[in-house]
């Protein structure tokens, strides 16, 4: 076995409850008891960034997983029942979604099945990139986007799509509910075939079966049970599932894009635009005359004279300087919102319409997609809802356009009138007002300066001069001042035509609803369209194996649940599920391995083994090897062929060091005949029949390394990057090792590791891994100083 070289060691201020290596980079994600998510580099365990807990996302992190490409980190939170997807480059949420129940574990796997249909789909260029214009990057100068998007590029929202090859985020709940999200975005299955709280789960890379380990608390001690579920519908319809999931992921990403675009529009609208409404309301409350506000302004427009009350309002409260500032704010705000609607909101909605139309075409191919629950009628409803949203966005553009024209003419007239009141010089170009300008101002006063007592009861103001803000306020479903449709010939024609009014070819129009309301309605219809496949696929999943394993003793309950055994693994090369677990009450020195085929049609008995570790490394030759064996504290799969373990000397002599070791599975599963020797009585717990389980005793020769001055207990490994991180029992002390590199010459004499010859092929693999480490380090070259600043 290759030697291990220590490359870092650190004492951490908070207790660590979870750790996971990036699959593609030399980065490790940690979660501490305070709910903080940390990202560290391999070299010296240098911190890259930290994401503190917040009220919005949550504080109680329960699980953590990397997307297979290493670009997105997902973590689940129990207190808010949310799953958050975070970009590896920056500690901010790219996307989050809520769940019905808190989740307790997760796995993010990638499908490895290859066939001609999938290969052509993976290699084909996405037609939407050809037919649709590229979505404009979201502006980064708003609070909503500045936290997410870097200064150099602001199209990180598209990172949510990831690679076209299907990957799935599998979530296990504390009430036994399991959900599978394709690409981490779209739910393709809701499964309720297990009971208890999920401790670990593993979806096979061929999508044929799902292994789950649960903990069910009854009146007695909690019981650990293993389930194997048949997910063959996913594997049988893999090309269709991939195409459908990819399309739905596009849709989910576009909904997030529209949400952020709308948030930017809300920020662009300024509270200063409400000043005119508040000042006019105060004027109504304080004036002593019976003349209406509209008449007061009309007299000023027609005769050029203002009442003392109106003059006091204009000169003392609004002021010439304040009017100029208000006019500039209106023009700037309206112009920005107009650009966002045209470039972002309409572009995103049109792209959404395209993907839904393609999805409808897929749903009409009933032979392929009906078994997956794709419903053409529900998709048609979603298309209609998106059309209504586009109509409402277009209506907002019309309101902005007319508002800019009216406000410009109104402010120009009022500015000149106020200059005359103050007897200041009026420039000749400002003094010219055409009949058209006067008509504009008169129409504006007639439409916007009517007192509305009902509005005062609702909003505490008599006027709604500014009409754009009502579209952008999330709390308002009904527009206070809907657009006037009188005189609109097309609208009158539709109302009078029975056939056209009910025609499915025309998108419904909601003139009295706000933009936020129509958007929420659209999201609800699309969500309904997306949920049916998850229900149909979830109902197809069946429980095939239920194996009660053991009961958890009271002494184990204090262990950190997130990083303790049992552990599940999927052997991609041989399509096998492995479960590693311990039964402390039965045999504290052994670790147990359960092996099951992912293809449930294969007739093979459960390959169950008990593994005992012998030949203590720091025992003398005179000591009895039977009394110097080891207990396995933790065990993780390094890759499909090697098991990494943390061992404790059973002699419990003070000063005995713990050991990090690698165990080849070939040492354990060498004799196929003895594997089938154990007859499992599934009516009893496994711990009640553990003495009949075949036992393999592995003697450590050169497969381990002493962990000096460290009470090691847990380990996290990554066979792709060839690294391991060991965590102490106090959950604060970590050490990081490179598993394929020799130590420097100044190693202590008691190191028992020795190197083996490496073939030319292995050297090439090691070289490529080293190159990958260099590239990935460059890709995430973020220093703590720059992040803190």
PDB file of C-alpha atoms in Angstrom, residues 129-235:
ATOM      1  CA  UNK A 129     -28.495  28.172 -27.035  1.00  0.00           C
ATOM      2  CA  UNK A 130     -28.989  28.446 -30.799  1.00  0.00           C
ATOM      3  CA  UNK A 131     -32.626  29.536 -30.945  1.00  0.00           C
ATOM      4  CA  UNK A 132     -32.756  31.818 -27.909  1.00  0.00           C
ATOM      5  CA  UNK A 133     -30.679  34.949 -27.318  1.00  0.00           C
ATOM      6  CA  UNK A 134     -28.266  34.676 -24.420  1.00  0.00           C
ATOM      7  CA  UNK A 135     -29.816  35.877 -21.181  1.00  0.00           C
ATOM      8  CA  UNK A 136     -28.273  39.192 -20.063  1.00  0.00           C
ATOM      9  CA  UNK A 137     -26.136  39.004 -16.945  1.00  0.00           C
ATOM     10  CA  UNK A 138     -27.970  40.182 -13.861  1.00  0.00           C
ATOM     11  CA  UNK A 139     -26.773  43.604 -12.632  1.00  0.00           C
ATOM     12  CA  UNK A 140     -24.454  43.281  -9.660  1.00  0.00           C
ATOM     13  CA  UNK A 141     -25.026  46.725  -8.137  1.00  0.00           C
ATOM     14  CA  UNK A 142     -28.094  45.630  -6.149  1.00  0.00           C
ATOM     15  CA  UNK A 143     -28.242  44.094  -2.687  1.00  0.00           C
ATOM     16  CA  UNK A 144     -30.049  41.010  -3.998  1.00  0.00           C
ATOM     17  CA  UNK A 145     -27.306  40.163  -6.487  1.00  0.00           C
ATOM     18  CA  UNK A 146     -24.160  41.755  -5.020  1.00  0.00           C
ATOM     19  CA  UNK A 147     -24.007  39.098  -2.295  1.00  0.00           C
ATOM     20  CA  UNK A 148     -24.227  36.294  -4.834  1.00  0.00           C
ATOM     21  CA  UNK A 149     -22.379  37.455  -7.911  1.00  0.00           C
ATOM     22  CA  UNK A 150     -18.718  38.353  -8.178  1.00  0.00           C
ATOM     23  CA  UNK A 151     -17.490  41.596  -9.684  1.00  0.00           C
ATOM     24  CA  UNK A 152     -15.941  39.957 -12.749  1.00  0.00           C
ATOM     25  CA  UNK A 153     -18.965  38.031 -13.925  1.00  0.00           C
ATOM     26  CA  UNK A 154     -22.592  37.993 -12.876  1.00  0.00           C
ATOM     27  CA  UNK A 155     -23.967  34.966 -14.734  1.00  0.00           C
ATOM     28  CA  UNK A 156     -23.383  32.529 -11.856  1.00  0.00           C
ATOM     29  CA  UNK A 157     -27.099  31.727 -11.816  1.00  0.00           C
ATOM     30  CA  UNK A 158     -26.442  29.627 -14.931  1.00  0.00           C
ATOM     31  CA  UNK A 159     -23.975  27.499 -12.910  1.00  0.00           C
ATOM     32  CA  UNK A 160     -27.008  25.841 -11.365  1.00  0.00           C
ATOM     33  CA  UNK A 161     -27.493  23.984 -14.647  1.00  0.00           C
ATOM     34  CA  UNK A 162     -24.115  22.290 -14.372  1.00  0.00           C
ATOM     35  CA  UNK A 163     -23.048  19.508 -16.719  1.00  0.00           C
ATOM     36  CA  UNK A 164     -25.624  17.878 -19.012  1.00  0.00           C
ATOM     37  CA  UNK A 165     -24.874  14.398 -17.611  1.00  0.00           C
ATOM     38  CA  UNK A 166     -27.604  13.468 -15.137  1.00  0.00           C
ATOM     39  CA  UNK A 167     -26.792  13.823 -11.449  1.00  0.00           C
ATOM     40  CA  UNK A 168     -29.209  13.505  -8.534  1.00  0.00           C
ATOM     41  CA  UNK A 169     -29.351  14.974  -5.041  1.00  0.00           C
ATOM     42  CA  UNK A 170     -30.961  12.372  -2.760  1.00  0.00           C
ATOM     43  CA  UNK A 171     -32.446  13.693   0.504  1.00  0.00           C
ATOM     44  CA  UNK A 172     -33.471  11.557   3.479  1.00  0.00           C
ATOM     45  CA  UNK A 173     -35.876  13.006   6.048  1.00  0.00           C
ATOM     46  CA  UNK A 174     -36.106  12.473   9.781  1.00  0.00           C
ATOM     47  CA  UNK A 175     -39.591  11.007   9.261  1.00  0.00           C
ATOM     48  CA  UNK A 176     -38.558   8.482   6.596  1.00  0.00           C
ATOM     49  CA  UNK A 177     -39.526  10.520   3.531  1.00  0.00           C
ATOM     50  CA  UNK A 178     -36.967  10.421   0.703  1.00  0.00           C
ATOM     51  CA  UNK A 179     -36.822  12.899  -2.185  1.00  0.00           C
ATOM     52  CA  UNK A 180     -34.629  12.806  -5.299  1.00  0.00           C
ATOM     53  CA  UNK A 181     -33.754  16.071  -7.070  1.00  0.00           C
ATOM     54  CA  UNK A 182     -32.320  15.871 -10.583  1.00  0.00           C
ATOM     55  CA  UNK A 183     -29.352  18.240 -10.961  1.00  0.00           C
ATOM     56  CA  UNK A 184     -30.086  19.338  -7.377  1.00  0.00           C
ATOM     57  CA  UNK A 185     -32.950  21.505  -8.680  1.00  0.00           C
ATOM     58  CA  UNK A 186     -35.953  19.496  -9.871  1.00  0.00           C
ATOM     59  CA  UNK A 187     -37.734  16.867  -7.750  1.00  0.00           C
ATOM     60  CA  UNK A 188     -38.168  13.650  -9.753  1.00  0.00           C
ATOM     61  CA  UNK A 189     -39.268  11.316  -6.950  1.00  0.00           C
ATOM     62  CA  UNK A 190     -40.955  11.407  -3.548  1.00  0.00           C
ATOM     63  CA  UNK A 191     -40.531   8.059  -1.762  1.00  0.00           C
ATOM     64  CA  UNK A 192     -42.252   6.890   1.417  1.00  0.00           C
ATOM     65  CA  UNK A 193     -41.269   3.224   1.571  1.00  0.00           C
ATOM     66  CA  UNK A 194     -39.121   3.343   4.716  1.00  0.00           C
ATOM     67  CA  UNK A 195     -39.815   4.144   8.364  1.00  0.00           C
ATOM     68  CA  UNK A 196     -37.677   5.893  10.949  1.00  0.00           C
ATOM     69  CA  UNK A 197     -35.182   8.698  10.589  1.00  0.00           C
ATOM     70  CA  UNK A 198     -32.746   8.281   7.683  1.00  0.00           C
ATOM     71  CA  UNK A 199     -29.128   7.950   8.831  1.00  0.00           C
ATOM     72  CA  UNK A 200     -27.623   7.343   5.407  1.00  0.00           C
ATOM     73  CA  UNK A 201     -28.632   6.585   1.859  1.00  0.00           C
ATOM     74  CA  UNK A 202     -27.014   5.615  -1.415  1.00  0.00           C
ATOM     75  CA  UNK A 203     -28.596   5.646  -4.873  1.00  0.00           C
ATOM     76  CA  UNK A 204     -26.737   3.328  -7.232  1.00  0.00           C
ATOM     77  CA  UNK A 205     -24.990   4.832 -10.264  1.00  0.00           C
ATOM     78  CA  UNK A 206     -27.175   2.753 -12.591  1.00  0.00           C
ATOM     79  CA  UNK A 207     -30.340   4.051 -10.796  1.00  0.00           C
ATOM     80  CA  UNK A 208     -31.590   0.485 -10.231  1.00  0.00           C
ATOM     81  CA  UNK A 209     -31.801   0.545  -6.443  1.00  0.00           C
ATOM     82  CA  UNK A 210     -31.581   2.788  -3.398  1.00  0.00           C
ATOM     83  CA  UNK A 211     -30.065   1.627  -0.106  1.00  0.00           C
ATOM     84  CA  UNK A 212     -31.189   3.352   3.092  1.00  0.00           C
ATOM     85  CA  UNK A 213     -30.230   2.949   6.747  1.00  0.00           C
ATOM     86  CA  UNK A 214     -32.750   4.300   9.254  1.00  0.00           C
ATOM     87  CA  UNK A 215     -33.064   4.705  13.002  1.00  0.00           C
ATOM     88  CA  UNK A 216     -36.463   4.031  14.550  1.00  0.00           C
ATOM     89  CA  UNK A 217     -36.953   5.067  18.167  1.00  0.00           C
ATOM     90  CA  UNK A 218     -39.500   2.945  20.026  1.00  0.00           C
ATOM     91  CA  UNK A 219     -40.163   2.512  23.733  1.00  0.00           C
ATOM     92  CA  UNK A 220     -36.868   0.678  24.071  1.00  0.00           C
ATOM     93  CA  UNK A 221     -33.533   1.573  22.495  1.00  0.00           C
ATOM     94  CA  UNK A 222     -33.376   3.018  18.935  1.00  0.00           C
ATOM     95  CA  UNK A 223     -33.177   0.299  16.266  1.00  0.00           C
ATOM     96  CA  UNK A 224     -31.057   0.528  13.116  1.00  0.00           C
ATOM     97  CA  UNK A 225     -32.578  -1.045   9.975  1.00  0.00           C
ATOM     98  CA  UNK A 226     -31.328  -1.476   6.419  1.00  0.00           C
ATOM     99  CA  UNK A 227     -33.708  -1.080   3.462  1.00  0.00           C
ATOM    100  CA  UNK A 228     -33.128  -1.694  -0.229  1.00  0.00           C
ATOM    101  CA  UNK A 229     -35.634  -0.087  -2.595  1.00  0.00           C
ATOM    102  CA  UNK A 230     -36.285  -0.908  -6.238  1.00  0.00           C
ATOM    103  CA  UNK A 231     -35.958   2.244  -8.410  1.00  0.00           C
ATOM    104  CA  UNK A 232     -35.955   0.394 -11.736  1.00  0.00           C
ATOM    105  CA  UNK A 233     -38.370   2.860 -13.406  1.00  0.00           C
ATOM    106  CA  UNK A 234     -35.606   5.479 -13.287  1.00  0.00           C
ATOM    107  CA  UNK A 235     -33.079   3.112 -14.884  1.00  0.00           C
TER     108      UNK A 235
END
